[in-house]
CSV table of C-alpha atoms in Angstrom, one decimal:
chain,number,residue,atom,x,y,z
A,1154,MET,CA,64.8,41.9,105.3
A,1155,LYS,CA,63.4,39.3,102.7
A,1156,LYS,CA,59.9,40.5,102.6
A,1157,ILE,CA,61.2,44.1,101.8
A,1158,PHE,CA,63.8,42.9,99.1
A,1159,GLY,CA,61.1,40.7,97.7
A,1160,LEU,CA,58.7,44.2,97.4
A,1161,PHE,CA,61.9,45.9,95.8
A,1162,LEU,CA,62.3,43.4,93.2
A,1163,LEU,CA,58.6,43.3,92.2
A,1164,VAL,CA,58.7,47.2,92.1
A,1165,ALA,CA,61.7,47.1,89.8
A,1166,ALA,CA,60.5,44.2,87.3
A,1167,LEU,CA,57.4,46.1,86.8
A,1168,PHE,CA,59.8,49.3,86.3
A,1169,SER,CA,61.6,47.3,83.6
A,1170,PHE,CA,58.2,45.9,82.3
A,1171,SER,CA,57.1,49.3,81.8
A,1172,MET,CA,60.4,50.5,80.1
A,1173,VAL,CA,60.6,47.6,78.1
A,1174,ALA,CA,56.9,47.9,77.0
A,1175,LYS,CA,58.0,51.9,75.8
A,1176,ALA,CA,60.5,51.0,73.5
A,1177,THR,CA,60.1,48.6,70.8
A,1178,SER,CA,63.6,46.5,70.4
A,1179,THR,CA,64.7,44.0,68.0
A,1180,ILE,CA,67.7,43.7,70.1
A,1181,GLU,CA,67.2,39.8,71.6
A,1182,LEU,CA,68.5,39.0,75.2
A,1183,ALA,CA,68.9,35.0,76.2
A,1184,SER,CA,67.4,36.3,79.7
A,1185,ASP,CA,66.1,39.6,80.4
A,1186,LYS,CA,66.4,38.9,84.4
A,1187,VAL,CA,69.4,37.1,86.6
A,1188,GLU,CA,69.9,37.0,90.0
A,1189,LEU,CA,73.2,36.8,91.4
A,1190,GLU,CA,74.9,36.5,94.9
A,1191,ILE,CA,77.4,39.3,96.0
A,1192,GLY,CA,80.9,39.2,94.3
A,1193,SER,CA,79.6,36.8,91.4
A,1194,THR,CA,79.4,37.8,87.5
A,1195,TYR,CA,77.4,37.4,84.5
A,1196,GLN,CA,77.9,37.9,81.0
A,1197,ILE,CA,75.2,39.7,79.2
A,1198,GLU,CA,74.1,37.4,76.0
A,1199,ILE,CA,72.6,39.3,72.7
A,1200,VAL,CA,71.1,36.3,70.7
A,1201,ASN,CA,71.6,38.5,67.6
A,1202,LYS,CA,75.1,40.4,68.2
A,1203,ASP,CA,75.9,40.2,65.1
A,1204,ASP,CA,73.5,42.5,63.8
A,1205,TYR,CA,74.8,45.1,65.6
A,1206,GLU,CA,77.6,47.8,66.3
A,1207,ASN,CA,78.8,49.7,69.4
A,1208,ILE,CA,76.9,48.1,71.7
A,1209,THR,CA,77.2,50.1,74.8
A,1210,TYR,CA,76.1,48.9,78.5
A,1211,GLU,CA,74.9,50.9,81.9
A,1212,SER,CA,73.9,50.3,85.1
A,1213,SER,CA,70.7,52.0,86.9
A,1214,LEU,CA,72.7,52.0,90.2
A,1215,ILE,CA,76.4,50.9,90.5
A,1216,ASP,CA,76.3,50.2,94.2
A,1217,VAL,CA,74.5,47.2,93.2
A,1218,CYS,CA,75.9,46.0,90.2
A,1219,ILE,CA,78.6,47.4,87.8
A,1220,VAL,CA,78.9,46.3,84.0
A,1221,ASN,CA,81.8,47.1,81.5
A,1222,GLU,CA,81.7,47.5,77.9
A,1223,MET,CA,81.9,43.7,76.9
A,1224,GLY,CA,78.9,43.3,79.0
A,1225,LEU,CA,80.0,41.7,81.7
A,1226,ILE,CA,77.9,42.2,85.5
A,1227,GLU,CA,79.7,42.1,88.6
A,1228,ALA,CA,77.5,42.3,91.5
A,1229,LYS,CA,78.3,44.8,94.5
A,1230,GLY,CA,75.7,45.3,97.1
A,1231,ILE,CA,72.1,43.9,98.2
A,1232,GLY,CA,69.5,45.2,95.6
A,1233,SER,CA,67.9,45.7,92.2
A,1234,SER,CA,69.6,47.5,89.1
A,1235,ILE,CA,68.4,47.7,85.9
A,1236,ILE,CA,71.2,47.4,83.2
A,1237,THR,CA,70.0,49.2,79.3
A,1238,ILE,CA,71.5,47.8,76.4
A,1239,THR,CA,71.6,50.4,73.4
A,1240,ALA,CA,72.9,49.4,70.1
A,1241,ASN,CA,71.7,51.4,67.0
A,1242,GLY,CA,69.6,53.7,68.5
A,1243,GLU,CA,67.6,50.8,70.0
A,1244,LYS,CA,67.3,50.1,73.8
A,1245,VAL,CA,66.3,46.6,75.8
A,1246,TYR,CA,66.8,46.5,79.4
A,1247,LEU,CA,67.9,43.5,81.4
A,1248,TYR,CA,66.7,43.5,85.4
A,1249,VAL,CA,69.4,42.6,87.8
A,1250,GLY,CA,68.8,41.3,91.8
A,1251,VAL,CA,71.8,41.1,93.9
A,1252,TYR,CA,71.6,39.0,97.1
A,1253,GLN,CA,73.6,38.0,100.2
A,1254,LYS,CA,74.2,34.3,100.2
A,1255,THR,CA,72.0,32.2,103.0
A,1256,THR,CA,73.9,30.1,105.1
A,1257,ASN,CA,71.8,29.9,108.4
A,1258,ILE,CA,68.0,29.5,108.2
A,1259,ASN,CA,66.5,30.0,111.7
A,1260,LEU,CA,62.6,29.0,112.0
A,1261,VAL,CA,60.5,31.4,114.3
A,1262,GLU,CA,58.4,28.4,115.1
A,1263,GLU,CA,59.3,25.1,114.0
A,1264,GLU,CA,55.9,23.3,113.9
A,1265,THR,CA,52.4,23.8,113.8
A,1266,THR,CA,48.8,22.6,113.4
A,1267,ILE,CA,46.0,23.8,111.0
A,1268,ALA,CA,43.2,22.6,110.2
A,1269,VAL,CA,42.1,21.6,106.3
A,1270,GLY,CA,41.2,24.4,104.2
A,1271,ASP,CA,43.2,26.8,106.8
A,1272,THR,CA,46.4,28.6,106.4
A,1273,TYR,CA,49.8,29.3,108.1
A,1274,GLN,CA,52.5,31.6,107.4
A,1275,ILE,CA,56.3,30.2,107.9
A,1276,ASN,CA,58.2,32.9,109.0
A,1277,THR,CA,62.2,32.8,109.0
A,1278,ILE,CA,65.4,34.8,109.9
A,1279,CYS,CA,68.0,34.4,108.0
A,1280,ASP,CA,71.5,35.6,107.7
A,1281,GLY,CA,71.4,36.4,104.0
A,1282,THR,CA,69.1,37.7,101.4
A,1283,GLU,CA,69.0,34.7,98.7
A,1284,THR,CA,65.4,33.4,98.2
A,1285,LEU,CA,64.3,30.7,99.6
A,1286,LYS,CA,62.6,27.4,98.1
A,1287,TYR,CA,60.2,25.4,99.9
A,1288,SER,CA,58.0,22.0,98.8
A,1289,SER,CA,56.2,19.7,101.0
A,1290,SER,CA,56.6,15.9,101.5
A,1291,ASN,CA,53.2,15.2,101.0
A,1292,ASN,CA,51.0,17.5,98.8
A,1293,ASP,CA,47.6,15.5,99.9
A,1294,VAL,CA,48.4,16.8,103.6
A,1295,ALA,CA,49.9,20.0,102.9
A,1296,ILE,CA,51.1,21.9,100.3
A,1297,VAL,CA,53.4,25.5,100.5
A,1298,SER,CA,53.7,28.5,98.2
A,1299,ASP,CA,57.0,29.9,96.9
A,1300,SER,CA,56.6,32.2,99.9
A,1301,GLY,CA,56.4,29.6,102.6
A,1302,LEU,CA,52.4,29.7,102.7
A,1303,ILE,CA,51.2,26.6,103.8
A,1304,SER,CA,47.8,25.3,102.6
A,1305,GLY,CA,46.1,22.6,105.0
A,1306,VAL,CA,44.8,19.7,102.4
A,1307,GLY,CA,43.8,16.5,104.4
A,1308,ASP,CA,44.2,14.4,107.6
A,1309,GLY,CA,48.2,14.1,108.8
A,1310,GLN,CA,51.5,15.0,108.9
A,1311,ALA,CA,53.7,16.8,106.2
A,1312,GLU,CA,57.3,18.0,106.2
A,1313,ILE,CA,58.2,21.4,104.6
A,1314,MET,CA,61.6,21.5,103.3
A,1315,ILE,CA,62.9,25.1,103.3
A,1316,SER,CA,66.3,25.9,101.7
A,1317,SER,CA,68.9,27.8,100.1
A,1318,THR,CA,71.8,26.9,98.0
A,1319,SER,CA,73.8,26.4,101.3
A,1320,ALA,CA,71.2,25.7,103.7
A,1321,LYS,CA,68.4,24.1,104.9
A,1322,THR,CA,65.6,23.1,107.7
A,1323,ILE,CA,62.8,21.2,108.0
A,1324,PHE,CA,59.2,22.9,109.5
A,1325,ILE,CA,56.3,20.0,110.6
A,1326,VAL,CA,52.9,20.7,109.7
A,1327,ASN,CA,50.0,19.0,111.0
A,1328,VAL,CA,46.5,19.2,109.5
A,1329,TYR,CA,42.9,17.5,110.9
A,1330,THR,CA,39.3,17.6,109.4
A,1331,LYS,CA,37.4,20.1,111.3
A,1332,VAL,CA,34.8,18.7,113.7
A,1333,THR,CA,31.3,19.5,113.5
A,1334,GLU,CA,29.8,17.2,115.8
A,1335,ILE,CA,30.5,14.8,118.3
A,1336,ASN,CA,28.8,11.3,118.1
A,1337,LEU,CA,29.0,8.8,120.8
A,1338,GLU,CA,28.2,5.4,121.4
A,1339,GLU,CA,25.5,6.0,124.4
A,1340,ASP,CA,24.8,9.0,126.1
A,1341,THR,CA,23.2,8.0,129.0
A,1342,PHE,CA,24.6,5.5,132.3
A,1343,SER,CA,22.9,4.1,135.1
A,1344,LEU,CA,25.6,2.9,137.5
A,1345,VAL,CA,25.7,1.9,141.0
A,1346,ALA,CA,28.3,3.3,143.6
A,1347,GLY,CA,32.0,2.3,143.1
A,1348,GLU,CA,31.2,1.1,139.2
A,1349,GLU,CA,33.4,2.6,136.3
A,1350,THR,CA,32.6,2.6,132.4
A,1351,THR,CA,34.0,4.4,129.3
A,1352,ILE,CA,32.4,7.5,127.2
A,1353,LYS,CA,32.9,5.9,123.8
A,1354,ILE,CA,33.2,8.4,120.6
A,1355,THR,CA,32.3,6.6,117.1
A,1356,ASN,CA,33.2,9.4,114.2
A,1357,ASN,CA,36.6,10.5,113.4
A,1358,ILE,CA,38.4,12.8,116.1
A,1359,LEU,CA,42.4,12.0,114.9
A,1360,ASN,CA,44.6,14.5,115.8
A,1361,HIS,CA,41.8,16.1,118.2
A,1362,GLN,CA,42.1,17.1,121.7
A,1363,VAL,CA,39.1,15.8,123.6
A,1364,THR,CA,38.1,17.1,127.1
A,1365,TYR,CA,35.7,16.0,129.6
A,1366,GLN,CA,34.5,17.4,132.8
A,1367,SER,CA,31.7,16.0,135.1
A,1368,ASN,CA,29.8,19.1,137.0
A,1369,ASN,CA,29.3,16.9,139.7
A,1370,GLU,CA,32.3,15.5,141.1
A,1371,MET,CA,30.5,13.8,144.3
A,1372,VAL,CA,28.4,12.1,142.1
A,1373,CYS,CA,31.1,10.7,139.5
A,1374,THR,CA,34.5,11.7,138.3
A,1375,VAL,CA,35.9,11.5,134.9
A,1376,ASP,CA,39.5,11.3,133.6
A,1377,GLN,CA,40.9,12.7,130.6
A,1378,ASN,CA,40.3,9.1,128.6
A,1379,GLY,CA,36.4,9.1,129.3
A,1380,ASN,CA,36.7,6.6,132.3
A,1381,ILE,CA,33.8,7.5,134.3
A,1382,LYS,CA,34.0,6.5,138.1
A,1383,ALA,CA,30.8,6.4,139.9
A,1384,ILE,CA,31.2,7.4,143.4
A,1385,ALA,CA,27.7,8.7,145.3
A,1386,ALA,CA,23.7,8.4,144.8
A,1387,GLY,CA,22.8,11.2,142.3
A,1388,THR,CA,22.5,12.9,138.9
A,1389,ALA,CA,25.6,14.5,137.0
A,1390,ILE,CA,26.2,15.8,133.3
A,1391,ILE,CA,29.7,15.3,131.4
A,1392,LEU,CA,30.6,17.5,129.0
A,1393,VAL,CA,32.4,15.9,125.9
A,1394,MET,CA,34.6,18.8,124.2
A,1395,VAL,CA,36.5,18.9,120.8
A,1396,ASP,CA,37.7,21.9,119.6
A,1397,ASN,CA,34.4,24.5,119.9
A,1398,VAL,CA,31.7,21.5,119.8
A,1399,ILE,CA,30.5,20.1,122.9
A,1400,ASN,CA,27.8,16.8,123.7
A,1401,THR,CA,26.8,15.6,126.8
A,1402,VAL,CA,26.9,12.3,128.6
A,1403,LYS,CA,23.7,12.1,131.6
A,1404,VAL,CA,25.2,9.8,134.6
A,1405,SER,CA,22.7,8.4,136.9
A,1406,VAL,CA,24.3,6.8,140.1
A,1407,THR,CA,22.6,4.8,142.8
A,1408,SER,CA,23.8,3.7,146.1
A,1409,ALA,CA,25.1,0.0,146.2
A,1410,ILE,CA,23.3,-2.7,148.1
A,1411,PRO,CA,26.0,-5.5,149.1
A,1412,ALA,CA,24.8,-9.0,149.0
A,1413,GLU,CA,24.4,-10.8,152.3
A,1414,SER,CA,24.1,-14.3,151.5
A,1415,ILE,CA,23.9,-16.8,148.5
A,1416,GLN,CA,21.2,-19.8,149.2
A,1417,VAL,CA,21.1,-23.2,146.6
A,1418,ALA,CA,18.8,-25.8,146.1
A,1419,ALA,CA,21.2,-28.3,146.2
A,1420,THR,CA,24.8,-28.3,147.4
A,1421,SER,CA,26.0,-31.0,146.1
A,1422,VAL,CA,25.0,-32.6,142.6
A,1423,THR,CA,25.6,-35.6,140.3
A,1424,ILE,CA,25.5,-35.8,136.6
A,1425,GLU,CA,26.7,-37.8,133.6
A,1426,VAL,CA,29.7,-37.2,131.3
A,1427,GLY,CA,27.8,-35.1,128.6
A,1428,GLN,CA,25.0,-34.1,131.0
A,1429,SER,CA,24.3,-30.5,132.1
A,1430,TYR,CA,22.7,-29.0,135.5
A,1431,GLN,CA,21.3,-25.5,136.0
A,1432,ILE,CA,22.3,-24.1,139.1
A,1433,VAL,CA,19.1,-22.9,141.1
A,1434,TYR,CA,20.0,-20.3,143.8
A,1435,GLU,CA,18.8,-17.0,145.3
A,1436,VAL,CA,21.0,-14.1,146.8
A,1437,THR,CA,19.7,-11.7,149.6
A,1438,PRO,CA,18.6,-8.9,149.5
A,1439,VAL,CA,16.8,-9.8,146.4
A,1440,ASP,CA,17.4,-5.8,145.4
A,1441,THR,CA,21.3,-6.3,146.1
A,1442,THR,CA,23.5,-4.3,143.4
A,1443,ASP,CA,26.1,-7.1,143.5
A,1444,ALA,CA,26.2,-9.2,140.1
A,1445,ILE,CA,26.8,-13.1,140.8
A,1446,SER,CA,29.4,-15.2,139.2
A,1447,PHE,CA,29.9,-18.8,138.8
A,1448,SER,CA,33.6,-20.3,138.8
A,1449,SER,CA,34.6,-24.0,138.3
A,1450,ASN,CA,37.5,-25.1,140.3
A,1451,ASP,CA,38.5,-27.8,137.9
A,1452,THR,CA,37.3,-27.3,134.4
A,1453,LYS,CA,38.4,-30.4,133.1
A,1454,ILE,CA,35.7,-32.0,134.6
A,1455,ALA,CA,33.2,-29.8,134.7
A,1456,ALA,CA,32.5,-26.4,133.2
A,1457,VAL,CA,29.9,-23.3,134.0
A,1458,ASP,CA,28.9,-20.5,132.1
A,1459,ALA,CA,27.7,-16.9,133.0
A,1460,SER,CA,24.4,-18.0,133.8
A,1461,GLY,CA,25.1,-21.1,136.0
A,1462,LEU,CA,24.8,-23.9,133.5
A,1463,ILE,CA,26.9,-26.7,134.7
A,1464,GLU,CA,28.6,-29.1,132.2
A,1465,GLY,CA,29.7,-32.3,133.0
A,1466,LEU,CA,33.0,-33.2,131.0
A,1467,SER,CA,34.7,-35.5,132.7
A,1468,ILE,CA,34.7,-38.2,135.2
A,1469,GLY,CA,35.1,-36.5,138.9
A,1470,GLN,CA,34.9,-34.4,141.3
A,1471,THR,CA,35.1,-30.5,141.6
A,1472,THR,CA,33.4,-27.7,143.0
A,1473,ILE,CA,31.4,-24.8,141.1
A,1474,THR,CA,32.0,-21.3,143.3
A,1475,LEU,CA,29.4,-18.7,143.2
A,1476,MET,CA,29.9,-15.0,144.2
A,1477,ALA,CA,28.4,-11.7,144.7
A,1478,GLY,CA,30.2,-8.8,146.0
A,1479,SER,CA,31.9,-10.2,149.2
A,1480,VAL,CA,29.8,-12.9,149.9
A,1481,THR,CA,30.4,-17.2,148.5
A,1482,THR,CA,29.0,-20.2,148.5
A,1483,ILE,CA,30.1,-23.9,147.4
A,1484,LEU,CA,28.4,-26.3,145.1
A,1485,THR,CA,30.2,-29.7,144.4
A,1486,VAL,CA,29.7,-31.5,141.3
A,1487,ASN,CA,30.5,-35.0,140.9
A,1488,VAL,CA,30.8,-36.0,137.4
A,1489,VAL,CA,30.5,-40.1,136.7
A,1490,ALA,CA,30.2,-42.0,133.5
A,1491,PRO,CA,27.3,-42.4,131.4
A,1492,GLY,CA,24.6,-44.6,132.7
A,1493,ASN,CA,25.6,-44.7,136.3
A,1494,SER,CA,23.2,-42.5,137.7
A,1495,ILE,CA,19.3,-41.6,137.4
A,1496,ASN,CA,17.7,-38.7,136.3
A,1497,ILE,CA,17.4,-36.4,139.0
A,1498,LEU,CA,15.3,-33.8,137.7
A,1499,LEU,CA,11.9,-35.7,138.8
A,1500,ILE,CA,13.3,-35.4,142.1
A,1501,VAL,CA,14.8,-32.1,142.3
A,1502,LEU,CA,12.3,-30.2,140.2
A,1503,PRO,CA,9.5,-30.3,143.1
A,1504,ILE,CA,12.1,-29.8,145.5
A,1505,VAL,CA,13.3,-26.8,143.9
A,1506,ALA,CA,9.6,-25.4,144.0
A,1507,ILE,CA,9.3,-25.9,147.2
A,1508,ILE,CA,12.5,-24.1,147.9
A,1509,VAL,CA,11.9,-20.9,145.6
A,1510,VAL,CA,8.2,-20.6,148.0
A,1511,ALA,CA,9.3,-21.3,151.2
A,1512,GLY,CA,13.1,-20.0,151.0
A,1513,VAL,CA,14.3,-22.9,152.4
A,1514,VAL,CA,17.9,-24.7,151.9
A,1515,THR,CA,17.4,-28.4,151.3
A,1516,THR,CA,20.3,-30.9,149.9
A,1517,VAL,CA,19.2,-33.1,147.4
A,1518,ILE,CA,19.9,-36.7,147.8
A,1519,ILE,CA,20.9,-38.6,145.0
A,1520,VAL,CA,20.3,-41.9,143.9
A,1521,LYS,CA,22.4,-43.9,142.3
A,1522,ARG,CA,21.1,-47.1,140.1
A,1523,LYS,CA,22.5,-50.3,140.9
A,1524,LYS,CA,24.5,-51.7,138.1
């Protein structure tokens, strides 16, 4: 109804302009166009009225509006009419649009998502024919025309206020930048069955839905957050999809080889406060896929890093646990005051060389220097 009314107003306006163009008049109106609510009135104002006598007024459609001999217009029905004002043989025309007051504005849709550069027409259902007004809460995100046509400008969300003289509502628009490519931090993974990793997208995909799909879930699975889980030996391709853009990730999975034992060159060592000792160890089988880790039972006495380097921190005794898969072994560490132990490297290193070659576990005897 609103669109038909708008078209009718446009035709009427063009007709009015045509009539004005054909008749040159010196009659000057305060306004040549008015919009009235049904039941309201408007007094025609002639700026140079004192220059004229015998002024007459006539409405082209009395079902829309009527006008009395004093130039007072009364709105009667929805539509548009032309008021002809005649004085001293001259004519001038006033366009009158009459609407029904809108007290309720309903939206066909309350929210939409569009890309930067795209448009969306807001559709409303109203109980009147009043011209609605549109405004955007953030013109850096979206702008809106007088007819309710939204244009996406930049990433983000904006509220479109739709109002009449007595009603208003809000329409939500989400705007995003179109994705033209998907950049991945890594596009190839080599995993052991049971391991997990995550696909990371490095370019901006704000406000975009990302879809992941594995072509072989017997080898690996992937969830909608990009988390991969290796299942069994083989190769799989994971599709990474944003809008209509696709990239791929190759995943190679090998079978897990569990650790069977961990041997250390020394099951007990003595170091001074401030000294360090590198744990020498061997995990069997040598091609195990289980990674080894080290942990100290008391980090105030001795600390150990990821490479197995022990550092003496304070006097006392603690243990270092070596773990690979489900296999563990223990190394005892005695930390003494500086000067209370001899340099054991000359004793340990030759023995370590023998152990590495022969694969025999040997306990190193620590000889303390007498005071």
